[in-house]
Structures are given as structure tokens and as C-alpha cells.
Short mmCIF file of C-alpha atoms in Angstrom, two decimals:
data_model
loop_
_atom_site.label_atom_id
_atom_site.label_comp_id
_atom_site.label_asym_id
_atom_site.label_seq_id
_atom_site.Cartn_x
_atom_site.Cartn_y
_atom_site.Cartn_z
CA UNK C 1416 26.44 -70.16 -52.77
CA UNK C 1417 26.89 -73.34 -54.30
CA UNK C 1418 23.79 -74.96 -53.47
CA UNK C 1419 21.75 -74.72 -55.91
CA UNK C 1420 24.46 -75.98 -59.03
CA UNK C 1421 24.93 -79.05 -56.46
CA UNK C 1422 21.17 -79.88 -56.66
CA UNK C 1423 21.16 -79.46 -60.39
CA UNK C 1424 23.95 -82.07 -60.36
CA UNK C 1425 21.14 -84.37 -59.05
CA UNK C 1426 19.71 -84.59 -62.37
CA UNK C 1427 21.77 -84.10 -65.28
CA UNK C 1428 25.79 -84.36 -65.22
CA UNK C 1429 27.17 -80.98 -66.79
CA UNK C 1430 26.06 -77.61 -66.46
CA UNK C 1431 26.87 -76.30 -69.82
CA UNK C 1432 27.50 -72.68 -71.02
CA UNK C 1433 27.63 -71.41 -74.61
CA UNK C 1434 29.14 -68.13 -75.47
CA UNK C 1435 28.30 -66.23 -78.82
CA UNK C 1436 30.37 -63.51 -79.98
CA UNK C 1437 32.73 -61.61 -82.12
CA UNK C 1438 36.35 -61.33 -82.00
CA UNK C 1439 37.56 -58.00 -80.32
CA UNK C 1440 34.88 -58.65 -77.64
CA UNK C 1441 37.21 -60.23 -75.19
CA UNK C 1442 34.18 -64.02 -75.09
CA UNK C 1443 37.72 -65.93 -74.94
CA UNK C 1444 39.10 -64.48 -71.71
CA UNK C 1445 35.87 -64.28 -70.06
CA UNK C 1446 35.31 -67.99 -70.85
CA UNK C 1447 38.44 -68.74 -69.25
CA UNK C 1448 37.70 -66.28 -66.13
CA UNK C 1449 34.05 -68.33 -65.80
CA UNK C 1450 36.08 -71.99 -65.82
CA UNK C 1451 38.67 -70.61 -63.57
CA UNK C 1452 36.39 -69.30 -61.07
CA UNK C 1453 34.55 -72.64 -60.54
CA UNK C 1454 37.51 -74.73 -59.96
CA UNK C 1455 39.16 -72.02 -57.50
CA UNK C 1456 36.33 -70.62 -55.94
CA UNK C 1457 33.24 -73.06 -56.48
CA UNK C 1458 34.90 -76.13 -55.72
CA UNK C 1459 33.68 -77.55 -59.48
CA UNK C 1460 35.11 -79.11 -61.83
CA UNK C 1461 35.15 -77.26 -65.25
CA UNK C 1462 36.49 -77.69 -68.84
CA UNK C 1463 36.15 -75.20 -71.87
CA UNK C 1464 37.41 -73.81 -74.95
CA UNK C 1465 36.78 -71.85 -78.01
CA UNK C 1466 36.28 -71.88 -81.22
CA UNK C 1467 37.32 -69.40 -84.11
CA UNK C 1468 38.70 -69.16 -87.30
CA UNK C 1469 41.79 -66.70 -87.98
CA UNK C 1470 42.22 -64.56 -85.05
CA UNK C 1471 40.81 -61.32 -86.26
CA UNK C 1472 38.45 -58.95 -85.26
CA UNK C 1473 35.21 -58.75 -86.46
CA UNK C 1474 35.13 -63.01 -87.26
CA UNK C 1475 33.00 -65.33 -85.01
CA UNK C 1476 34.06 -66.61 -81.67
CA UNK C 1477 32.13 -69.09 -80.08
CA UNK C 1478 33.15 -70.41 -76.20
CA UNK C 1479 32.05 -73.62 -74.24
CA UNK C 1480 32.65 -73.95 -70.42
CA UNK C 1481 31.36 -77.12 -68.71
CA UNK C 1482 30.49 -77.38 -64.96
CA UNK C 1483 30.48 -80.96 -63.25
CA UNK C 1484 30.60 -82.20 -59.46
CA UNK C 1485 34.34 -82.08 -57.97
CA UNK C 1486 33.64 -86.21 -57.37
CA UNK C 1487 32.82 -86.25 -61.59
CA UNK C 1488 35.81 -86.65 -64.19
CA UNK C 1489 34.85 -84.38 -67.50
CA UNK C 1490 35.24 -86.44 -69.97
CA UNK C 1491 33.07 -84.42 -72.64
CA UNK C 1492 35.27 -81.81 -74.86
CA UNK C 1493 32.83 -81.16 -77.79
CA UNK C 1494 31.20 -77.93 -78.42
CA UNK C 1495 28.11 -77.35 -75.96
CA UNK C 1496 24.91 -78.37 -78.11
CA UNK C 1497 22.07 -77.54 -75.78
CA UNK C 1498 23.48 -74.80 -73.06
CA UNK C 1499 21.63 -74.11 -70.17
CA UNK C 1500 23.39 -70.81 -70.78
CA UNK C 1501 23.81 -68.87 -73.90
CA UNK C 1502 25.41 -65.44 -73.66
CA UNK C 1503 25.21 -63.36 -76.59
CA UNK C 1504 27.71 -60.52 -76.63
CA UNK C 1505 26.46 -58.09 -79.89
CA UNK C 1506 23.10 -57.88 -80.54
CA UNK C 1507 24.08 -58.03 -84.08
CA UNK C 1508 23.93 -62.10 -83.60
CA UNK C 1509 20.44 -62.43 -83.09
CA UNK C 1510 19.75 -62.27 -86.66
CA UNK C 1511 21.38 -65.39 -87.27
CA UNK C 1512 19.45 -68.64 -86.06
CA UNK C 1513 22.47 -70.65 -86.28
CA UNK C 1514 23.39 -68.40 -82.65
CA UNK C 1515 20.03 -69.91 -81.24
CA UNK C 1516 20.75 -74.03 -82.27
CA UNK C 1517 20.10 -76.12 -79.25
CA UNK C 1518 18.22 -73.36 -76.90
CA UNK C 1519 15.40 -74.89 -75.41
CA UNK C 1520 12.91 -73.87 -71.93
CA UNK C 1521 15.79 -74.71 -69.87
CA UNK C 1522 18.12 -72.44 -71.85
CA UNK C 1523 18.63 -68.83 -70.19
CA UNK C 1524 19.63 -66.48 -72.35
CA UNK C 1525 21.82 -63.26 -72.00
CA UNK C 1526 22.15 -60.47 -74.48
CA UNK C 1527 24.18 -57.57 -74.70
CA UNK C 1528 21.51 -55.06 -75.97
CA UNK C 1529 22.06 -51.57 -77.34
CA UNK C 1530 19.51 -48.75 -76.17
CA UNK C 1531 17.84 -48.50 -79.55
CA UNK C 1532 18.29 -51.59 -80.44
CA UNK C 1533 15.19 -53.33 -79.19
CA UNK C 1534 13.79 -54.23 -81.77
CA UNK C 1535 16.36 -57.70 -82.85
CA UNK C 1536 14.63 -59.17 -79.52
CA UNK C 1537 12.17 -60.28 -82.29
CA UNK C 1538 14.54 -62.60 -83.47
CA UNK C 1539 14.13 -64.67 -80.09
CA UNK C 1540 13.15 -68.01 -80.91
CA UNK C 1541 9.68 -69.11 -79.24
CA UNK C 1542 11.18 -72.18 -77.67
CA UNK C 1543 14.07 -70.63 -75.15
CA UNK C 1544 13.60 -69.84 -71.29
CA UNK C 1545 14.14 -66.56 -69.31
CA UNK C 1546 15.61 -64.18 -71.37
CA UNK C 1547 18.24 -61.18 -69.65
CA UNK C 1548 19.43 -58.04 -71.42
CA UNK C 1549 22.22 -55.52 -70.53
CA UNK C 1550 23.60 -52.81 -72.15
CA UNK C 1551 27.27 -54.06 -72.44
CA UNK C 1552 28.62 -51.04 -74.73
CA UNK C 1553 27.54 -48.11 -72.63
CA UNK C 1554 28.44 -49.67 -69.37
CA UNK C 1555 31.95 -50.55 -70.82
CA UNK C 1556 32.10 -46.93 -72.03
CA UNK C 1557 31.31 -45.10 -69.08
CA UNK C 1558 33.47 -47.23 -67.00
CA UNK C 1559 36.40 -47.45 -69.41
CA UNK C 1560 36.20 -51.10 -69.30
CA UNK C 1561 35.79 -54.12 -71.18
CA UNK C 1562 32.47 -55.75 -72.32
CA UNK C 1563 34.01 -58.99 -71.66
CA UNK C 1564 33.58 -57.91 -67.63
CA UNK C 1565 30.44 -56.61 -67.87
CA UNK C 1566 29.01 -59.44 -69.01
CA UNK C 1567 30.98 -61.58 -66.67
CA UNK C 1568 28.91 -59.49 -63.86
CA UNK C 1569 25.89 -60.12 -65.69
CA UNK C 1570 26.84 -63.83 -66.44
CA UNK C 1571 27.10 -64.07 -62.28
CA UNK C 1572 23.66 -62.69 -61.52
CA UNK C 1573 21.76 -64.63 -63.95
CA UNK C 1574 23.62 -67.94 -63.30
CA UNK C 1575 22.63 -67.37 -59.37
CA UNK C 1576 25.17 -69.88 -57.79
CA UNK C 1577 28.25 -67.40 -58.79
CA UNK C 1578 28.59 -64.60 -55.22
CA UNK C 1579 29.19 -61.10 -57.05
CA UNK C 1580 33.11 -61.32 -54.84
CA UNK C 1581 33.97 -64.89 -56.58
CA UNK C 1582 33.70 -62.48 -59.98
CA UNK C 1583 35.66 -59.73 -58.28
CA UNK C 1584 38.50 -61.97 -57.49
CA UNK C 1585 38.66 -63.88 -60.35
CA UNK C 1586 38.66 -60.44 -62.23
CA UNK C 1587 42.04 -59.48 -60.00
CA UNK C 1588 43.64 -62.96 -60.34
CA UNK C 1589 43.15 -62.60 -64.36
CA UNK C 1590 43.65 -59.01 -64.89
CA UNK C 1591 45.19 -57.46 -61.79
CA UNK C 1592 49.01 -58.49 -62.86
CA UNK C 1593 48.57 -58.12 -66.54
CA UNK C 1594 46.78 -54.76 -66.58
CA UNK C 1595 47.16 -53.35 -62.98
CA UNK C 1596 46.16 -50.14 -64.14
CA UNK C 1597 42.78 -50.66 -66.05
CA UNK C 1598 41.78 -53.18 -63.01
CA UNK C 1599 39.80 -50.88 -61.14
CA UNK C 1600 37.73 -49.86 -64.52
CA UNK C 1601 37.38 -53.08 -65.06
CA UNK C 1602 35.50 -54.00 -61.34
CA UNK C 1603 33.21 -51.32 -61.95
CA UNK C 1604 32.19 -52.83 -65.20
CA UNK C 1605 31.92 -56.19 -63.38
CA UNK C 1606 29.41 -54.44 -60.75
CA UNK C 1607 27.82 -52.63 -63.24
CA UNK C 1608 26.98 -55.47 -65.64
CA UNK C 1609 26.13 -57.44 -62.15
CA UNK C 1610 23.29 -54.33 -60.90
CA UNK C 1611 22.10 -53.57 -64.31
CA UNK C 1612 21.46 -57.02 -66.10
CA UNK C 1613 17.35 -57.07 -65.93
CA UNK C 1614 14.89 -59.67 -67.21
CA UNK C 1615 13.12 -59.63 -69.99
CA UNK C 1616 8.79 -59.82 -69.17
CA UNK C 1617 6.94 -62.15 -71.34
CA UNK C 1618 5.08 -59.38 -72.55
CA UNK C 1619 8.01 -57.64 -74.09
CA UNK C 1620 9.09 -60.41 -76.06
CA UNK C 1621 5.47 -61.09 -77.20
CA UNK C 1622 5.46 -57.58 -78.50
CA UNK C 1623 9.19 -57.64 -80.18
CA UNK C 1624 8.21 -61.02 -82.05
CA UNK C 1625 4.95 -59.76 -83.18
CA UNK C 1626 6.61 -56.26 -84.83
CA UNK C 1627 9.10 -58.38 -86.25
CA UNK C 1628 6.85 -60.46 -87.65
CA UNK C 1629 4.61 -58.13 -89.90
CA UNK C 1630 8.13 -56.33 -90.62
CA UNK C 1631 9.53 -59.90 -92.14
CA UNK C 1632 6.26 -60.54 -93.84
CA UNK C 1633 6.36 -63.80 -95.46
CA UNK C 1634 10.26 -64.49 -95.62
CA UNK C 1635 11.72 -67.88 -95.35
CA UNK C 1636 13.41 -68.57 -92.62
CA UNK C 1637 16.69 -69.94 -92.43
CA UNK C 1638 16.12 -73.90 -91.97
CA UNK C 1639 19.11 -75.14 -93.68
CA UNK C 1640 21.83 -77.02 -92.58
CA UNK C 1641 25.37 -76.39 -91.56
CA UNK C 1642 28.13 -76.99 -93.35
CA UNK C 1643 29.74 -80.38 -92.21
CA UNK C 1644 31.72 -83.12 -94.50
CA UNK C 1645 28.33 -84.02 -96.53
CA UNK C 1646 27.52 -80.87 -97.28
CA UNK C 1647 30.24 -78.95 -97.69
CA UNK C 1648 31.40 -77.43 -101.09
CA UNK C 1649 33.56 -79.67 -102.95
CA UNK C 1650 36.92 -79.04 -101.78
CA UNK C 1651 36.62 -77.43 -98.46
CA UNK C 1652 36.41 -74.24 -100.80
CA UNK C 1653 34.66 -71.21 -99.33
CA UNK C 1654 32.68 -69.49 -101.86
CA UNK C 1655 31.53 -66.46 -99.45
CA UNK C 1656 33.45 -62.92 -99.66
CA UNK C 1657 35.62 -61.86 -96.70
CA UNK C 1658 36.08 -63.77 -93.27
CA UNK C 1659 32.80 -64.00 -92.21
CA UNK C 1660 29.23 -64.48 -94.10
CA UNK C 1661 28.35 -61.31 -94.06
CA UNK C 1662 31.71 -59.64 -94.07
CA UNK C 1663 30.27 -57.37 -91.57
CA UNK C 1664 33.01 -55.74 -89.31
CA UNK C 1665 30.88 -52.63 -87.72
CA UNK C 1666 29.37 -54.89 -84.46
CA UNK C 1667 33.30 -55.13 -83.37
CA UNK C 1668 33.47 -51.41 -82.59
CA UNK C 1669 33.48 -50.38 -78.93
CA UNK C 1670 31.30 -47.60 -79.29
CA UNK C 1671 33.69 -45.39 -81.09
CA UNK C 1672 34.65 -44.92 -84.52
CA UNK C 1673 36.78 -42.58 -86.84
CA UNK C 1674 34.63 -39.30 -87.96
CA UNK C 1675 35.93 -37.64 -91.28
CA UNK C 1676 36.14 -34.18 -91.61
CA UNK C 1677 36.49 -33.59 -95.12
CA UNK C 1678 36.94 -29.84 -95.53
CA UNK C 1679 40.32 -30.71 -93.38
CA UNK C 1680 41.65 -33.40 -95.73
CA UNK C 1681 44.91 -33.15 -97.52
CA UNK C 1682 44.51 -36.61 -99.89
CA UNK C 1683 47.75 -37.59 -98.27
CA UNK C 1684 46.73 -41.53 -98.56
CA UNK C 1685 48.11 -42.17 -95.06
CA UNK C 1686 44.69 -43.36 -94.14
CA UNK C 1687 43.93 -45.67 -96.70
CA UNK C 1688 47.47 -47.54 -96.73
CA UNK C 1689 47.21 -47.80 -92.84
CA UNK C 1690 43.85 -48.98 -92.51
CA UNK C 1691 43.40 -52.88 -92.16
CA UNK C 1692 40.12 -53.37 -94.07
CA UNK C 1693 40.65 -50.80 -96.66
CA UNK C 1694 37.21 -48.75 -95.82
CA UNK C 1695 38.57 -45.60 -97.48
CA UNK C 1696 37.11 -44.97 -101.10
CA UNK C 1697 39.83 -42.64 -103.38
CA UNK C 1698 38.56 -41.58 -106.95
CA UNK C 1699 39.42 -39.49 -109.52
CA UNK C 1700 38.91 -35.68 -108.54
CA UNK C 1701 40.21 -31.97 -108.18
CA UNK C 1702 42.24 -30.75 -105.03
CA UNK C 1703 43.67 -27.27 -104.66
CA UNK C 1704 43.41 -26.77 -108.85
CA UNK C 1705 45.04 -30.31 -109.74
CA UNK C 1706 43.59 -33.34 -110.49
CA UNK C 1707 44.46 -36.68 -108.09
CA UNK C 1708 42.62 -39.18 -106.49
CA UNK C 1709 40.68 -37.06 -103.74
CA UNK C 1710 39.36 -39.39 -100.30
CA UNK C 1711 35.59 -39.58 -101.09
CA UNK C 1712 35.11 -41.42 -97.08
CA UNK C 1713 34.44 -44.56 -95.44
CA UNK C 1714 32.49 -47.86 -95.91
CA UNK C 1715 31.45 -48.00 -91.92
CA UNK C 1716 30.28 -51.39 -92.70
CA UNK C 1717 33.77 -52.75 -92.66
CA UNK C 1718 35.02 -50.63 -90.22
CA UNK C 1719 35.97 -52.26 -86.96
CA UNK C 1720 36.62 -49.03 -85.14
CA UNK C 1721 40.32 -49.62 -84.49
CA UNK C 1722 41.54 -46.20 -84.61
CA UNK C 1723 44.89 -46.44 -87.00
CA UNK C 1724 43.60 -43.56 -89.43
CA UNK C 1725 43.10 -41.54 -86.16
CA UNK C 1726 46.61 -41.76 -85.08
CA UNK C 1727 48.12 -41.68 -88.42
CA UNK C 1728 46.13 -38.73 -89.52
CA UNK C 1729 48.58 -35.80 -89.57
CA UNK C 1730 45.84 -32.82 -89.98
CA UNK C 1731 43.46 -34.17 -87.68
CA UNK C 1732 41.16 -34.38 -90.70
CA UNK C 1733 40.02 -38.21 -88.84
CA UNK C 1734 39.01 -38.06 -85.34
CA UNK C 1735 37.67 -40.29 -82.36
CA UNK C 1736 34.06 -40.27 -82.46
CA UNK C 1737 31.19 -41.92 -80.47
CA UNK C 1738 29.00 -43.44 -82.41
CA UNK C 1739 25.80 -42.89 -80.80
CA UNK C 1740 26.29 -39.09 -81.90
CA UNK C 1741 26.85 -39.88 -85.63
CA UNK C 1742 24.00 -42.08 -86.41
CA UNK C 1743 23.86 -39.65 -89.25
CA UNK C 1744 27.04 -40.38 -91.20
CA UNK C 1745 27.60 -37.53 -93.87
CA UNK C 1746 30.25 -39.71 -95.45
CA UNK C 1747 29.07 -43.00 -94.94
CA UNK C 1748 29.87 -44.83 -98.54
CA UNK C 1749 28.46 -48.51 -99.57
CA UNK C 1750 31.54 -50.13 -101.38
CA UNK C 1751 30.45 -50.38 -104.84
CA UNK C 1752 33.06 -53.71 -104.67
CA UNK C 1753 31.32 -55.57 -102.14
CA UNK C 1754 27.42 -55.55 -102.67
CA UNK C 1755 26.87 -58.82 -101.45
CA UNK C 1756 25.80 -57.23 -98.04
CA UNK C 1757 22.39 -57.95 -95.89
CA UNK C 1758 19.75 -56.42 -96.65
CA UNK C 1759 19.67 -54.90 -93.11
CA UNK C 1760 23.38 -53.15 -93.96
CA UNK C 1761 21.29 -50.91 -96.93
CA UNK C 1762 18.52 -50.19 -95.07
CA UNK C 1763 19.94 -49.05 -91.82
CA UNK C 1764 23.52 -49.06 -91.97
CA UNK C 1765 25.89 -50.23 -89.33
CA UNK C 1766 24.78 -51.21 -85.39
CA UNK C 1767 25.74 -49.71 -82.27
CA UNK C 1768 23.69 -46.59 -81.68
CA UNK C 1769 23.45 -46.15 -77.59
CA UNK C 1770 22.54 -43.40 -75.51
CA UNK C 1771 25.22 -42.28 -73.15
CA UNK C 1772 26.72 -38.65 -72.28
CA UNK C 1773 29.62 -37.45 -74.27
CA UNK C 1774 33.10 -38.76 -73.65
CA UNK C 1775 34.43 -37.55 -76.62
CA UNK C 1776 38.08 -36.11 -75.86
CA UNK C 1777 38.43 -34.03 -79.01
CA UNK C 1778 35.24 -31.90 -78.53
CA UNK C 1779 36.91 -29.07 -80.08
CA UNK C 1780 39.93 -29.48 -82.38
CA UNK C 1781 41.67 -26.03 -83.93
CA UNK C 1782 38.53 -23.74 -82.69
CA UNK C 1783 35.79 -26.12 -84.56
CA UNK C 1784 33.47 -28.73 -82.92
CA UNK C 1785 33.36 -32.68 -84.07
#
């Protein structure tokens, strides 16, 4: 199987893989699952690493794995410029042309796309080569896996030198000691991702680029350059709110987030102190004849989908929902605190809506349905 990456080794040095993604999405460990396969399995030689700021979900992760000949030292260790590989793991990316830098025609391109969704594929640059979707989230669902391992399968097919049973084993060697008992989920996600991934016609992407287009109208594009030690801000000072640009948490969730059912509320507060990214809005109002601070409901666009205010919840007044069934969020509230939000976040509110059956567990809690 490794005959082709051999004969590519004819004519350039490295083959070079860049991984775009957002922590929570497991990019890190599947970078390190692609370099390990190729040295144990390939007979390559591989290097790679990643790149983030504080390790928190929700921030930008980027990963670089190198592929040489096992006669070639690699003696490279910066970030991968111009990948013959990108791998985008939330859709959510696209809209950020920074994600596309160095994509050329010999870059493939692999994006984890939401059913729904289609419509970001107009953000694909003109200048790239073949471009692969997948539907990460609701493969991961229905298996109870990972999206890190579905993309891993899809990674394998699209790279065409990788044998679907190299990605198997690699997946047991990584996975099978630490979590022996989601392993099996986790191969099905693999094989999944693997059957699934399909290529995108030039047709399609003609027609995605040309909607986008008359949707955009006449707005700049974003030509400017990165940060480095020119142009930075004097200092090294950040002026952007929250950890990321956007400060956009919702393409972290796994499908699932919390659903508020506010007739079952108490005000108890044991929501708002446990949540990490203080979504919960509290204002002055009237419960049971008194006056307190009554919970008014969640800012989904900073809400990473971790569950806490579930589990803390003592009246079940917050539950596990799927979030392709509550496009329509009754209590979906903008924080009036942190405008500075895309114009994409007002318009259409957070990403993630998918088309699956229901695997909601909590279909009906004390007699009532979610």
C-alpha cells in the first residue's frame, strides 16, 4: 500500500499534512495516531506537533504531521505552510481564510460537514485541489464515538496509501488500553468515516461559490496579514474579547447541548455558578410572589455543550438535548455583554444542525416530553 507515497518521494521530500480544528475535537490525538501509524505500519519516517494556545475547549488547535522516506532524516519542525493535506474538523472554520493559507491544486482538502450546512462550501478558495466532505458529528453520534476517528477513517481513504486495517490497529494500539471499553465505538467510527467520506463534483462547488457570492455582495475580503513581531500590537497585548477572535464556543459541542425547561426552574443558581463560560443570564424578577433574580436562559453562543448544568441540575429543569431537534431555541439569549459577535452569530445563531434519529435518553422526564 505504500507505493504510491514512495513515488511521490521521487519528487518532493515531505509529504505534509495540516490539521484545522477546535479544541474538544480530539485533532491532537489523531495527529499523533496519523505519525504513529507511518513509522509502525508504513515503514516512514514522520514528525508532528501542534499548536494551541491555553488548553481549552472551544480555542484553535492546529496539527502538522510530516511524512519522509525511512532512508531521509526530518530535519524540518516548523508549522506545515503548503499541505498536501488539510483536514478541517468543524465546518465552522471555513469562514476564516486564515484556515485556507498555503492550499494550492495539489492541496486535498477534507471537511467535516454538517447535513445542512452546505452552504460554507462557498467559502472554498478557487485555487485548492479535490475537495472531500463527511459528516463527522452524526457518524460520531450514532456510533458513540469520537470525531477525531472518524476523520482518521476519512483521513485514510482520501490519503490512498493508508490500508483501512493500518487505521484499525493504530486505533487499538492508541485507544484499546486507555479506553478498552469505548474501543469498539470507536472502530465503527473509523469504518464509518472510511465508507462515507465522498468527493466533492466540480459542479457543486461551482454552485456553493456562486450562492455565496451574491449572498456576500460586495464585502471585502479578509487580505490582511497575521499577526507576527512587526505587526503585532505594541506589547504582545491582545485587544480581542475572550480566547479566541470570535469568542465563539458553540462549534465545540458534540451534537448535544443543555435544553432549559423553564416552567421547571427553581432559580437555585446551581447552574450559573457551575457553568464554565457563564452562558446563564439572571435578572431582576418575580418567583413564587417574591422578587429575586429569576434565570432568564442561555447565550448558546458560548456554550460548549459540556453538560455541568445537566448534572448539577437538581429538578431536572436542564436536560441533554440534541441539537439538531432544537434549531428553534425558545430561550436562546444574545449576551447583551458581549456584542462584539459575527455577524453570522445574529443572523443564524449557533452551528451544528444535522439530521440523525433521536438518541435522546431523557425523552420523557416526570410524564412530559423534551
Amino acid at each position: 500500500m505504500t507505493g504510491n507515497i514512495n513515488q511521490l518521494f521521487n519528487t518532493k521530500d515531505y509529504y505534509e499534512i495540516r490539521l484545522e480544528s477546535i479544541g474538544g475535537l480530539g485533532a491532537n490525538l489523531c495527529g499523533k495516531m496519523v505519525g504513529e501509524l507511518a513509522v509502525r505500519y508504513l515503514n516512514l519516517n514522520s514528525a508532528g506537533f501542534s499548536s494551541y494556545g491555553s488548553e481549552k475547549t472551544g480555542t484553535p488547535v492546529k496539527g502538522y504531521i510530516r511524512f519522509s522516506a525511512p532512508d531521509k532524516e526530518i530535519r524540518v519542525h516548523s508549522p506545515v505552510v503548503s499541505p498536501d493535506l488539510l483536514v478541517i474538523f468543524h465546518q465552522a472554520l471555513m469562514r476564516d481564510a486564515k484556515t485556507w493559507k498555503g492550499c494550492g491544486a495539489h492541496t486535498k482538502g477534507i471537511i467535516a460537514l454538517d447535513h445542512g450546512q452546505e452552504e460554507l462550501m462557498g467559502n472554498l478558495p478557487d485555487l485548492i485541489g479535490d475537495c472531500y466532505v463527511v459528516n463527522a458529528r452524526q457518524i460520531a453520534m450514532e456510533t458513540k464515538s469520537r470525531i477525531n476517528v472518524v476523520m482518521l477513517g476519512a483521513m485514510a481513504k482520501v490519503m490512498g496509501f493508508v490500508d483501512l486495517e493500518y487505521a484499525r490497529q493504530i486505533c487499538r494500539d492508541s485507544l484499546g488500553r486507555k479506553y478498552p471499553a469505548a474501543l469498539e465505538n470507536n472502530l465503527q467510527g473509523l469504518q464509518k468515516g472510511y465508507e462515507r467520506v465522498r468527493q466533492l463534483l466540480k459542479a457543486e462547488i461551482e454552485l456553493f461559490q456562486h450562492r455565496s457570492s451574491e449572498k456576500k455582495g460586495h464585502e471585502e475580503s479578509d487580505s490582511g496579514q497575521e499577526w507576527g513581531y512587526v505587526t503585532a500590537p505594541v506589547g504582545g497585548v491582545n485587544p480581542r474579547f475572550g480566547s479566541t477572535v470570535t469568542a465563539d464556543l458553540s462549534p465545540s459541542r458534540q451534537g448535544y447541548l443543555p435544553v432549559f425547561i423553564k416552567e421547571r426552574c427553581i432559580n437555585c443558581g446551581l447552574c450559573d455558578s457551575t457553568c464554565p463560560d457563564m452562558v446563564f443570564q439572571f435578572a431582576e424578577g418575580e418567583f413564587k410572589g417574591r422578587k429575586m433574580m429569576v434565570n432568564k436562559g442561555l447565550d448558546y453562543y458560548h456554550c460548549k455543550g459540556c453538560m455541568r448544568c445537566v448534572d448539577v441540575c437538581p429538578v431536572s429543569a436542564l436536560v441533554r438535548g440534541i441539537e439538531a431537534e432544537h434549531s428553534d431555541k425558545q430561550y436562546f439569549l444574545p449576551n447583551q455583554d458581549m456584542l462584539r459577535a459575527p455577524d453570522y452569530y445574529v443572523k443564524t445563531g449557533p452551528d451544528g444542525y444535522i439530521t440523525s434519529e433521536s438518541y435522546l435518553t431523557e425523552k420523557r422526564i416526570e410524564g412530559g416530553e423534551v
